[in-house]
Short mmCIF file of C-alpha atoms and ligand atoms in Angstrom, two decimals:
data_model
loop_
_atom_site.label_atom_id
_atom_site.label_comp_id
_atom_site.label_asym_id
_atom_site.label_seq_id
_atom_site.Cartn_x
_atom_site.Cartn_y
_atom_site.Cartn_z
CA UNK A 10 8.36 -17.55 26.64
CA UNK A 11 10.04 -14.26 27.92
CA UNK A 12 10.75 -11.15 26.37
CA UNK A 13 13.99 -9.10 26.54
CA UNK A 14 14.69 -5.88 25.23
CA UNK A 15 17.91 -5.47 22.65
CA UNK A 16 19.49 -2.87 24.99
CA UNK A 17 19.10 -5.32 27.89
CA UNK A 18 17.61 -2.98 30.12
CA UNK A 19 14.55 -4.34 30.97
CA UNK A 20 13.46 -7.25 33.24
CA UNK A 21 12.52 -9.83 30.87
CA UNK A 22 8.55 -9.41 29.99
CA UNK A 23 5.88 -12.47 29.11
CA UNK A 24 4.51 -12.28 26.06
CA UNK A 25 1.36 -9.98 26.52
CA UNK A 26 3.40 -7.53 28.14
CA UNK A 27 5.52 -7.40 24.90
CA UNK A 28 2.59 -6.91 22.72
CA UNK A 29 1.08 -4.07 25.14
CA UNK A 30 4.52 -2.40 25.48
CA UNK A 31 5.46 -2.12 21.72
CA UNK A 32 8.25 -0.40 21.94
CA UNK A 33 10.85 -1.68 25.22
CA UNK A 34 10.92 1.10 28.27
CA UNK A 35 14.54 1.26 27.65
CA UNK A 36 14.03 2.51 23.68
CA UNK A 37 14.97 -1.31 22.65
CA UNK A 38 13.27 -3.15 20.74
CA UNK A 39 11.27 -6.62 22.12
CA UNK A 40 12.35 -10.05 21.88
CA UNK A 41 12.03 -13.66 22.29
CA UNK A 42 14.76 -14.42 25.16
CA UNK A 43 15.54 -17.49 22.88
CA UNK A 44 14.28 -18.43 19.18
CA UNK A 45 11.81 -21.61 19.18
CA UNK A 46 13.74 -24.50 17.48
CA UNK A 47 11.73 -26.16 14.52
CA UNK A 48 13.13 -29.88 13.75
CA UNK A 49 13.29 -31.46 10.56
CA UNK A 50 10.18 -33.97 11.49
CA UNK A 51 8.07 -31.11 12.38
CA UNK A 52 8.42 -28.59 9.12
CA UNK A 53 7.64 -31.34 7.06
CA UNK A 54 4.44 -31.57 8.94
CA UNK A 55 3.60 -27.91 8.63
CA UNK A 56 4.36 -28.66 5.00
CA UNK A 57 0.70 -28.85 3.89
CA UNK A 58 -1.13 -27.57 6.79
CA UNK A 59 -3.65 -24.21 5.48
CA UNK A 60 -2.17 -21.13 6.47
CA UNK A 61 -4.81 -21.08 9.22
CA UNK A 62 -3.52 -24.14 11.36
CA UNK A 63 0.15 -23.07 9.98
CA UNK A 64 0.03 -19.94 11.56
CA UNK A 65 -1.28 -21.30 15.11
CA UNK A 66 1.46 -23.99 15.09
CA UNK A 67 4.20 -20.99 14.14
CA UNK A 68 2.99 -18.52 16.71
CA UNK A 69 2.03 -20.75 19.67
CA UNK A 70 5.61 -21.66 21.09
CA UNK A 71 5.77 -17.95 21.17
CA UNK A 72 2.81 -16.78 23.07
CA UNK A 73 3.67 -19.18 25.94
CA UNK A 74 1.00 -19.50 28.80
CA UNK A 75 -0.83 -15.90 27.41
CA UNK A 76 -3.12 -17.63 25.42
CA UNK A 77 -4.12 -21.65 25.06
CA UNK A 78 -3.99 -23.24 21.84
CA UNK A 79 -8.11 -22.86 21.36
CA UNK A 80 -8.00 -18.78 21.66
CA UNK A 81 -4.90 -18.57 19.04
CA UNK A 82 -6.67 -20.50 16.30
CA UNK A 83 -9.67 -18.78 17.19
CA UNK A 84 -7.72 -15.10 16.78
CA UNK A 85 -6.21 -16.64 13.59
CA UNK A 86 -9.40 -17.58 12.61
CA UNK A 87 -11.15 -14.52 12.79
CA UNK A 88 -8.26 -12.31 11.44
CA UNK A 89 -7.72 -13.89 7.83
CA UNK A 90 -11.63 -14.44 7.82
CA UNK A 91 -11.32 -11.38 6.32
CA UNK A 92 -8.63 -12.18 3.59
CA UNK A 93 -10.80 -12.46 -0.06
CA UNK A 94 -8.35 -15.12 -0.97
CA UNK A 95 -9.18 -19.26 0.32
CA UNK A 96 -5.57 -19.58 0.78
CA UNK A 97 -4.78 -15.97 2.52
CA UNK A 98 -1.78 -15.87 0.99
CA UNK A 99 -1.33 -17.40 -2.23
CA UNK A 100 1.77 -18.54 -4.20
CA UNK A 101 0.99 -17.85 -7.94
CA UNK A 102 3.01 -17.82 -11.18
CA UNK A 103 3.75 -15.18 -13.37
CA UNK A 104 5.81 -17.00 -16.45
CA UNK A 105 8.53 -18.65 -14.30
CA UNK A 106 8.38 -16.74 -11.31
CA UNK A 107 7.07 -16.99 -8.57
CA UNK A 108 5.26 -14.47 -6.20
CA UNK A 109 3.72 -14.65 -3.04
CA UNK A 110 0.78 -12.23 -3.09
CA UNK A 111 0.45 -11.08 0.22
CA UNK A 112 -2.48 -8.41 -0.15
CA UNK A 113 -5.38 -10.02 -0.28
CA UNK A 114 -6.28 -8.36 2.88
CA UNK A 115 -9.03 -5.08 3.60
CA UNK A 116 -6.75 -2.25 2.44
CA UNK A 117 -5.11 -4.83 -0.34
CA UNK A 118 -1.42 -4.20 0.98
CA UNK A 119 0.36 -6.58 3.33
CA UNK A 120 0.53 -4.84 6.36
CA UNK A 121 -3.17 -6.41 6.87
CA UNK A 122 -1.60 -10.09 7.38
CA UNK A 123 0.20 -8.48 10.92
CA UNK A 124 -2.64 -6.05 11.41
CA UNK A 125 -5.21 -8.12 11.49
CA UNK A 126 -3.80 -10.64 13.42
CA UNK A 127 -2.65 -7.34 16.01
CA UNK A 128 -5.99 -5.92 16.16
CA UNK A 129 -7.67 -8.96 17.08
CA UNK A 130 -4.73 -9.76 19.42
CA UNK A 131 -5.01 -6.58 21.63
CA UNK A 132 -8.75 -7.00 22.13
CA UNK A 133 -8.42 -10.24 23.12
CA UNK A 134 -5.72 -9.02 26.03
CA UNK A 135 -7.43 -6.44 27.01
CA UNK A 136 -10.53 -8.65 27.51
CA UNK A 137 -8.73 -10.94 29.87
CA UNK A 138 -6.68 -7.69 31.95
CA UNK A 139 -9.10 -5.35 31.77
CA UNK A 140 -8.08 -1.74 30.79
CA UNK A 141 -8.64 0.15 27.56
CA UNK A 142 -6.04 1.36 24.69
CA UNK A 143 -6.16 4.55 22.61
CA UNK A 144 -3.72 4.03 19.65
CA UNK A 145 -2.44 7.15 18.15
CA UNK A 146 -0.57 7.65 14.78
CA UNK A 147 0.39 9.74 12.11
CA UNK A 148 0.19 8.09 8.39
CA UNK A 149 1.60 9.39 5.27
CA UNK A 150 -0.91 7.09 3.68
CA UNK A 151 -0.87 3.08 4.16
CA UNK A 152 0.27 1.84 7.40
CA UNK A 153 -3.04 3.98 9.10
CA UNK A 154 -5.50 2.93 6.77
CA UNK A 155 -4.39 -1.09 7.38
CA UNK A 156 -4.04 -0.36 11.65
CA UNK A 157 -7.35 1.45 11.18
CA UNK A 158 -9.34 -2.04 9.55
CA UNK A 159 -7.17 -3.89 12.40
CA UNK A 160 -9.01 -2.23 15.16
CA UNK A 161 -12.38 -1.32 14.03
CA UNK A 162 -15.15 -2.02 15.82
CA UNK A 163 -13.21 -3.39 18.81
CA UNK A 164 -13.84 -3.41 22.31
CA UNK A 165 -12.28 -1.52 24.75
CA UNK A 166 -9.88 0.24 21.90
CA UNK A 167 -10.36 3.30 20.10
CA UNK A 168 -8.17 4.51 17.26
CA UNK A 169 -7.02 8.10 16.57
CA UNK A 170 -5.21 8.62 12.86
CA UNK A 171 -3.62 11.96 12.14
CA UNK A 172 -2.65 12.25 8.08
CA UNK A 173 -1.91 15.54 6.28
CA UNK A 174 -5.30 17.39 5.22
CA UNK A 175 -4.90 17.07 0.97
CA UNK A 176 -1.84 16.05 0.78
CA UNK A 177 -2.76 12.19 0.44
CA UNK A 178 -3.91 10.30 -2.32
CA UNK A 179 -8.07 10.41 -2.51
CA UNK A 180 -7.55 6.51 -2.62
CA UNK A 181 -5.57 6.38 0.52
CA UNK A 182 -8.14 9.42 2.23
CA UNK A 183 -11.02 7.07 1.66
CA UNK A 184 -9.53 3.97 3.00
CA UNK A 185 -9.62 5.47 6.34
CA UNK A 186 -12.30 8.09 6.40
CA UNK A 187 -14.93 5.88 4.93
CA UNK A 188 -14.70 3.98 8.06
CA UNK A 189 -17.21 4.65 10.00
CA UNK A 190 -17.09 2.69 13.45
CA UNK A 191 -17.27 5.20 16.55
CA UNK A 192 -13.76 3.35 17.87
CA UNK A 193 -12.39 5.53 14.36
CA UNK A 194 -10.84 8.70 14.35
CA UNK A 195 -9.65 10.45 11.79
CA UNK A 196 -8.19 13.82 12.10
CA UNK A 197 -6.75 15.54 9.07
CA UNK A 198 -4.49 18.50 10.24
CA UNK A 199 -4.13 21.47 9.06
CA UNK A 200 -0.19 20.44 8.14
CA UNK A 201 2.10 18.03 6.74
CA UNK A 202 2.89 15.00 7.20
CA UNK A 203 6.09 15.85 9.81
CA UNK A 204 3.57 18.22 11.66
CA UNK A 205 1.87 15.03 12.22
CA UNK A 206 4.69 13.18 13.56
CA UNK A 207 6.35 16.12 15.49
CA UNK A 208 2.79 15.94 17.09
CA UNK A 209 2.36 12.19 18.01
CA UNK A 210 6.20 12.14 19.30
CA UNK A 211 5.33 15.30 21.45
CA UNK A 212 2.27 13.31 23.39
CA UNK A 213 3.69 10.06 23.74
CA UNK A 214 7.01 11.82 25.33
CA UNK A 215 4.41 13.43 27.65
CA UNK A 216 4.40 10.04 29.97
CA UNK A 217 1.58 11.44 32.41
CA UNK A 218 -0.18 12.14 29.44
CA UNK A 219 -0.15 9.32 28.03
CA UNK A 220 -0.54 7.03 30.97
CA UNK A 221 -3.79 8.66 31.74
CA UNK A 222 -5.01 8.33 28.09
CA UNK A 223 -3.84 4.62 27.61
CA UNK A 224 -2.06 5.79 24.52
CA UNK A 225 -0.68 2.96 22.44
CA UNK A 226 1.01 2.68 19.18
CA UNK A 227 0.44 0.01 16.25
CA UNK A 228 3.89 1.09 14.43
CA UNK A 229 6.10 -1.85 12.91
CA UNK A 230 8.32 -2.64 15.77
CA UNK A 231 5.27 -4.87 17.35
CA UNK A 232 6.61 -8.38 17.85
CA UNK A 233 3.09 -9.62 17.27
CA UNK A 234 3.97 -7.64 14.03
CA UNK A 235 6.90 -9.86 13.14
CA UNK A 236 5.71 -13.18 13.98
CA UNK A 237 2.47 -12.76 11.91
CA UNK A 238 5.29 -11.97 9.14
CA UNK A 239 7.14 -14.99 9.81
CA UNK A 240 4.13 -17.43 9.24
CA UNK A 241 3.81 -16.93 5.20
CA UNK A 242 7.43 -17.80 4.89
CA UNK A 243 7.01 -21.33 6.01
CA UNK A 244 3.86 -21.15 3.69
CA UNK A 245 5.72 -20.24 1.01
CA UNK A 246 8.34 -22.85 1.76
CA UNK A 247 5.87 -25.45 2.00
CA UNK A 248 4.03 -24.84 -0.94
CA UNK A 249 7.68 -25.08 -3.52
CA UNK A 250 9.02 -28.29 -1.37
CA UNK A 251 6.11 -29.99 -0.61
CA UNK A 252 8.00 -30.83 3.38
CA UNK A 253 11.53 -31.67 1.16
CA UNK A 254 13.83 -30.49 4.15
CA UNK A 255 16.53 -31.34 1.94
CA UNK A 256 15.11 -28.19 -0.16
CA UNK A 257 16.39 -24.41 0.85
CA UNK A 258 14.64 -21.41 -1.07
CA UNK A 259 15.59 -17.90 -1.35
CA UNK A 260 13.05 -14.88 -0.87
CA UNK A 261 13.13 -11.09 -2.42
CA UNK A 262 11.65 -8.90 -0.13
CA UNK A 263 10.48 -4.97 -0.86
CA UNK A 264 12.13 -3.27 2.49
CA UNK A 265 11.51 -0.33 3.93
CA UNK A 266 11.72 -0.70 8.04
CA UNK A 267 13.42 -4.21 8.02
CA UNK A 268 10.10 -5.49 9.72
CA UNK A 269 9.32 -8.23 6.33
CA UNK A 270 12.97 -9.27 5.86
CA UNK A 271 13.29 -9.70 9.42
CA UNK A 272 10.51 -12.07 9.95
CA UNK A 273 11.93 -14.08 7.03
CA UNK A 274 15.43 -14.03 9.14
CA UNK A 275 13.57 -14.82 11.78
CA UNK A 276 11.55 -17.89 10.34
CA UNK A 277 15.28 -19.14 9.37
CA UNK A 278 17.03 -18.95 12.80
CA UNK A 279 13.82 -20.62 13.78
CA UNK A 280 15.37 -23.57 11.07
CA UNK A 281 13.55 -22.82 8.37
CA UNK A 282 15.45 -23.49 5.03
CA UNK A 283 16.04 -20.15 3.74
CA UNK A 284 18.85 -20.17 1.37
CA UNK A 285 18.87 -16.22 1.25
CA UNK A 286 17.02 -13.25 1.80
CA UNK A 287 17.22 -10.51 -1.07
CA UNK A 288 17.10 -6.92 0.73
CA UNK A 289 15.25 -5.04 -2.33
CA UNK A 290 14.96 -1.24 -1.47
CA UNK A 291 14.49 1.72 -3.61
CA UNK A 292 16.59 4.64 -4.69
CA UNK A 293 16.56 4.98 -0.74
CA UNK A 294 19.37 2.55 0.05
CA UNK A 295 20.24 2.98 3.71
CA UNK A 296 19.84 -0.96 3.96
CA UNK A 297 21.53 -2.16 0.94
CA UNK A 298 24.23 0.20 1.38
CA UNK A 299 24.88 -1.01 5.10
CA UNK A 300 25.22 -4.81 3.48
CA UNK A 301 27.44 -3.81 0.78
CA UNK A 302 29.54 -2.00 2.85
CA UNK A 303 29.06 -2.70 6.96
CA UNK A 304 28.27 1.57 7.19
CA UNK A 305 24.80 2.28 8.13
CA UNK A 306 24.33 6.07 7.76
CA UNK A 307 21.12 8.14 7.44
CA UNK A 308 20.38 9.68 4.24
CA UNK A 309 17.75 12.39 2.82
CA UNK A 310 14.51 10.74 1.50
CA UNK A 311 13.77 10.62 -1.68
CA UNK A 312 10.13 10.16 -3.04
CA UNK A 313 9.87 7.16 -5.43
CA UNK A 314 6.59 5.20 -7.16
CA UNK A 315 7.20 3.01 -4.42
CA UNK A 316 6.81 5.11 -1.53
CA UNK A 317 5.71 2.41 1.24
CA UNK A 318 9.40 1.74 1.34
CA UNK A 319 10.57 5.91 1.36
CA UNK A 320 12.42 5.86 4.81
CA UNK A 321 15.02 7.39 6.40
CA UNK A 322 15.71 4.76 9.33
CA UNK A 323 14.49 1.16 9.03
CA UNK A 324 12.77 1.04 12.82
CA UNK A 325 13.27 -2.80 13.26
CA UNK A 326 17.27 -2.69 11.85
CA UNK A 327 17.78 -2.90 15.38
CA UNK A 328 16.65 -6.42 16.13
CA UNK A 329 19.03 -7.81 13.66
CA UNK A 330 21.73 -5.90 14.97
CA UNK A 331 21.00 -7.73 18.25
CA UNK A 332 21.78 -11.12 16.38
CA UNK A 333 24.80 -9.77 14.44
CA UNK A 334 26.59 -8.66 17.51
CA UNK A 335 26.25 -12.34 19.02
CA UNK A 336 22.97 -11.36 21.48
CA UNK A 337 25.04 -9.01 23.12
CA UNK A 338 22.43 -6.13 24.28
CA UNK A 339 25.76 -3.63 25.54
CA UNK A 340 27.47 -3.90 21.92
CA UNK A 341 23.95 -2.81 20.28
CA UNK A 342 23.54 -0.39 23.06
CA UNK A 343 26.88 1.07 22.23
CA UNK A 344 26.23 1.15 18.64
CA UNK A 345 22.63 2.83 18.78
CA UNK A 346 24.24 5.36 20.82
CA UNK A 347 26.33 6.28 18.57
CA UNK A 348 23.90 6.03 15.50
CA UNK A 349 22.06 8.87 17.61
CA UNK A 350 24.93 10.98 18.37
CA UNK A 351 26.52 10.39 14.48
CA UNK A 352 24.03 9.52 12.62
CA UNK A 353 25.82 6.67 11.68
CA UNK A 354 27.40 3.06 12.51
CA UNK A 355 29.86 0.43 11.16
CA UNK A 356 30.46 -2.98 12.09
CA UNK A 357 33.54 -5.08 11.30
CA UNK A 358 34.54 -6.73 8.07
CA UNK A 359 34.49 -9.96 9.56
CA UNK A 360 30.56 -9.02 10.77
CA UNK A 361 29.62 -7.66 7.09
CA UNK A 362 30.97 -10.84 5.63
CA UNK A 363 28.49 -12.48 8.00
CA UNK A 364 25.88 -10.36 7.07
CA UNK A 365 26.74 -11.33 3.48
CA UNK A 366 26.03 -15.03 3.79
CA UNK A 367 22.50 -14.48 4.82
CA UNK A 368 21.06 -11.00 2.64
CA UNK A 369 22.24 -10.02 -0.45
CA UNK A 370 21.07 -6.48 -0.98
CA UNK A 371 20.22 -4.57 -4.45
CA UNK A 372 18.79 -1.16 -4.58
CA UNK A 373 16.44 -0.46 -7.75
CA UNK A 374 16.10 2.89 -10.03
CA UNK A 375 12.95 4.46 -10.67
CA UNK A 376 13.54 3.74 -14.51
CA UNK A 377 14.55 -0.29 -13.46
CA UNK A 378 11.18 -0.38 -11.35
CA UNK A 379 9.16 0.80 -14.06
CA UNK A 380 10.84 -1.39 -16.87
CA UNK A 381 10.44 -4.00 -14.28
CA UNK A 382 6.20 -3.51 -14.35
CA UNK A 383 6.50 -3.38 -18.12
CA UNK A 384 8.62 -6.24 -19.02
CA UNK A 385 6.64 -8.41 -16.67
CA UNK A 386 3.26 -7.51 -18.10
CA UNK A 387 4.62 -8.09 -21.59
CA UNK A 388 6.06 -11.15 -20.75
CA UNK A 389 3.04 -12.44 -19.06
CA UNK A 390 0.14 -10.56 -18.35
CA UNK A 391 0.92 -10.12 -14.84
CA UNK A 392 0.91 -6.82 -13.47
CA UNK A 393 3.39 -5.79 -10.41
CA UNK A 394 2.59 -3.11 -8.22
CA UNK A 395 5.29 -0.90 -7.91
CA UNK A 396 7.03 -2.51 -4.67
CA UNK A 397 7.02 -5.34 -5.73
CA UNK A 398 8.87 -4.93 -9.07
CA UNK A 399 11.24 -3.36 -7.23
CA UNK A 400 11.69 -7.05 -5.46
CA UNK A 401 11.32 -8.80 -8.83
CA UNK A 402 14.16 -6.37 -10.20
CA UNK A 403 16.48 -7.18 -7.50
CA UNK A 404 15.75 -10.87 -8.04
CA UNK A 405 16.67 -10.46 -11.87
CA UNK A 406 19.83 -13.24 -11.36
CA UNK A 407 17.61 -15.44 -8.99
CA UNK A 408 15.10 -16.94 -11.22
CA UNK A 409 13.85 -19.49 -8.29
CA UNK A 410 13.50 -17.04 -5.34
CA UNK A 411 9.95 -16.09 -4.13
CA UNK A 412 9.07 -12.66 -4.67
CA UNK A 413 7.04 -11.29 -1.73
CA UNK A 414 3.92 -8.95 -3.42
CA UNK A 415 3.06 -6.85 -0.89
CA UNK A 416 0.44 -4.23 -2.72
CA UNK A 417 -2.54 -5.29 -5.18
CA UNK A 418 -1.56 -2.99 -8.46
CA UNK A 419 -4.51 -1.50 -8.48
CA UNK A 420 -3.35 0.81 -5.33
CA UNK A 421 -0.82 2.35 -6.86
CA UNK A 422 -2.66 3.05 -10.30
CA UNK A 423 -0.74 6.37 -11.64
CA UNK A 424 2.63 4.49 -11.17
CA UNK A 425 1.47 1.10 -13.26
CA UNK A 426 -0.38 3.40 -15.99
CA UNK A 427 2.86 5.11 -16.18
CA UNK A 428 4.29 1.96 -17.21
CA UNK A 429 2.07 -0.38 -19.39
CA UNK A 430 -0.27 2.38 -20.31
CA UNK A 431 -3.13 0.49 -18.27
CA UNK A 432 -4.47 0.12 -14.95
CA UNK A 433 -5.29 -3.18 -12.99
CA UNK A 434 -8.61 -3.84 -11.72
CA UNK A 435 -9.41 -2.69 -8.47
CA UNK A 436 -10.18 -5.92 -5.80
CA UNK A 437 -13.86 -4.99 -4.58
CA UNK A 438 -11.86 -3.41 -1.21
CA UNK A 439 -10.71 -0.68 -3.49
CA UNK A 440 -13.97 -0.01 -5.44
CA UNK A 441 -16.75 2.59 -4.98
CA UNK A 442 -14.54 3.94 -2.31
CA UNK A 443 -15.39 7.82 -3.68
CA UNK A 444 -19.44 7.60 -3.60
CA UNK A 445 -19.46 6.17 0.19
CA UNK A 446 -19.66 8.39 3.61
CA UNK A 447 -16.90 9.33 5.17
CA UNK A 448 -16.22 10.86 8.96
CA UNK A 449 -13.15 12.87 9.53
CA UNK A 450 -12.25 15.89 11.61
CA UNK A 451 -9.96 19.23 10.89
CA UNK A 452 -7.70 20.00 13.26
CA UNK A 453 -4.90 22.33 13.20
CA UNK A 454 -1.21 20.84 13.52
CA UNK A 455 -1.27 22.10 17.07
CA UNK A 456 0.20 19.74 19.99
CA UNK A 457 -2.62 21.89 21.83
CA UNK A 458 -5.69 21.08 19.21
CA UNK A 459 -4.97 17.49 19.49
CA UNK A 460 -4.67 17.02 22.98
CA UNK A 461 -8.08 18.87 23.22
CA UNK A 462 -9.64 16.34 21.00
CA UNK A 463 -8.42 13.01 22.45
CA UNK A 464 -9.49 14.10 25.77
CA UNK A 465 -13.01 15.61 24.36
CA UNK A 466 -13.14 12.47 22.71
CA UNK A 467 -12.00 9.95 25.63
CA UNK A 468 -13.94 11.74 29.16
CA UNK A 469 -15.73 9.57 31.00
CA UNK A 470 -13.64 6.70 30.11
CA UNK A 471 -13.21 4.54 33.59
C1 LIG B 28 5.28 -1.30 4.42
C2 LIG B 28 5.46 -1.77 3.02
C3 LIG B 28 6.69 -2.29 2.56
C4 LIG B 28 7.93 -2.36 3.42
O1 LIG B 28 7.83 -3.29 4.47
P1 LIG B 28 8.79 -3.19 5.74
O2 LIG B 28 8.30 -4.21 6.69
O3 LIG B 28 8.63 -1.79 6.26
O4 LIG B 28 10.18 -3.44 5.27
C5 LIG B 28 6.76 -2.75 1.25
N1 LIG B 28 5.70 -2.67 0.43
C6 LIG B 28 4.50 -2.16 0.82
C7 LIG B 28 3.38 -2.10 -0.16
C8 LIG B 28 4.34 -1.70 2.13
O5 LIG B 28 3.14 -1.19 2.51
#
């Protein structure tokens, strides 16, 4: 399988490369030159299968000659080995609905599924090329605390995470900084959160800089990301049809940067029977607006309970666009360009109708998300994390979709005593996180003071 990049201007890339490059050279995004068909004999085989051996047979006609059948199972093995749940992720009821808890992973959100699987992935490649890779990111809480259990302890990576010295939740603080492998760095700068950014941008744009260093990032726009996202879809669809290809089902999905919805597009081009995919954001609507009305214009953030899904631009939007404008890298190129000039974009009536048929897109209040968490709990003794009701909410008219859980309540504690007056109780990931050791470093939000430390940190590295 090759790669291409949605702005076409790349040479196409195997596999590997994609996963090492992250992000395409010409500020594309990566992917598969064509989808892998699925037939109908074939899902109805995966129909059963354990997520384990579901996942290889998903992600192997994607990984071409990289890696043999033996070393994917043998990644997937060792990635959801660390899942608490027997069937990673589980479809459960609450009353009639049903929800597909996806954090039964190390930091109990569902970025682990793809960062486990990424993690793992990486070392392996590196193993069999040689060379080294120093990831570097800024986190505003979640995604560097789930990349941080993704790499620990690895060979031949090292991780540096930059958050905002007190100005994350103690929770979220320990997650990383109690993690004490030497490949784990954790620098808390003197700064906010956009200090950190301004900062990571800064080095990576420094290309000698970061060529010498092996810098890497673990954002969402991965492909390895996606398709580790795709595989729970065709779980999900199993599990409600028992292999009935005759059977569609719809999914609600908690967006913030398009990467969950779009592996759940992408499991359907791939012919999986997905009858529609509910776009649930927030009170920041950049996505659901763009589906109601074909405009896709930036907006100001707004913090919200939910604030794993607080963004401005939704990084893998772009990859969609790429099927929307009929694989056509020049019209997306066009378009980007003038997202970056405009801040905005628009695409034809006839285009949003087409968008239409696939997502259906409903942003949710603060109030509604809260309501949501109590009128569940009352209902049934389930408690929603704060994301997730905002899927569950958006699903309101779709009794049979699957709502995608993608935090364990007990993360987001103030927002669900807020609600029902009561907490959940923490998985044993989350518990006794504030008596263990920790290891972090103070920095100021200095380009300068950073740079110092990675390359403190990383002499004498061949
Ligand atoms: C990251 C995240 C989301 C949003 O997922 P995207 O792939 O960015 O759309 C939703 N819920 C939680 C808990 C998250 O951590």
């Amino acid at each position: 399988m090759r790669y291409i990049s949605t702005r076409g201007g790349i040479d196409p890339v195997s596999f590997s490369e994609a996963v090492m490059m992250g992000l395409a050279t010409d500020g594309g995004l990566l992917l598969p030159a064509s989808v892998p068909q699925i037939d109908e004999r074939t899902l109805r085989g995966w129909a059963e299968l354990p997520f384990q051996q579901l996942a290889v047979e998903v992600m192997l006609p994607y990984v071409g000659d990289d890696l043999s059948r033996t070393e994917l199972a043998d990644l997937v093995q060792r990635s959801y080995a660390s899942f608490t749940h027997p069937e990673v992720t589980p479809l459960v009821t609450a009353g009639n609905r049903r929800i597909l808890e996806l954090f039964h992973g190390p930091t109990a959100a569902f970025k682990d599924v793809a960062l486990q699987f990424l993690g793992n992935l990486f070392e392996r490649l590196l193993e069999k090329q040689g060379g080294r890779l120093n990831i570097l990111g800024a986190t505003s809480g979640d995604t560097g605390s789930a990349a941080i259990y993704g790499v620990r302890g690895k060979e031949r990576i090292q991780i540096f995470i930059l958050h905002p010295l007190g100005r994350i939740s103690p929770i979220q603080e320990r997650q990383m900084t109690t993690v004490l492998d030497d490949n784990v760095h954790n620098i808390a700068i003197r700064g906010t959160f956009d200090d950190g950014q301004r900062i990571v941008k800064t080095l990576f744009n420094d290309l000698a800089f970061k060529a010498h260093y092996h810098l890497g990032a673990v954002n969402s726009i991965n492909f390895a990301r996606v398709l580790a996202q795709a595989v729970y879809y065709f779980y999900a669809w199993g599990r409600v049809t028992r292999g009935d290809t005759g059977r569609s089902v719809g999914f609600s999905v908690p967006t913030g940067n398009f990467g969950d919805i779009f592996a759940g597009y992408l499991a359907k081009c791939m012919g999986l029977p997905v009858e529609r995919l509910i776009l649930a954001t927030n009170r920041n609507d950049i996505l659901s607006r763009f589906v109601r009305t074909g405009v896709y214009q930036l907006g100001e953030v707004h913090p919200t309970v939910s604030p794993s899904m607080d963004i401005q631009v939704a990084s893998n939007f772009e990859r969609y666009l790429y099927y929307l404008m009929d694989q056509d890298p020049s019209a997306v190129r066009s378009l980007m360009e003038k997202m970056g000039r405009e801040g905005r974009l628009r695409v034809s009536d006839e285009k949003r109708q087409q968008v239409a048929r696939v997502f259906s897109a409903v942003a949710v209040s603060e109030d509604e998300t809260l309501e949501q968490i109590r009128s569940t709990y009352q209902a049934t003794g389930y408690i929603l994390d704060p994301h997730t009701a905002v899927g569950v909410r958006a699903a309101a008219d779709r009794p049979d979709a699957i709502c995608l859980a993608t935090a364990h309540p007990a993360k987001f504690g103030a927002a669900v005593r807020q609600a029902i007056g009561v907490e959940a109780e923490a998985p044993p990931s989350l518990q006794g996180l504030m008596d263990k050791d920790t290891r972090c470093v103070k920095l100021d939000a200095t380009e300068g003071a950073i740079m110092g430390f990675l390359q403190d940190t990383l002499q004498g590295q061949e």
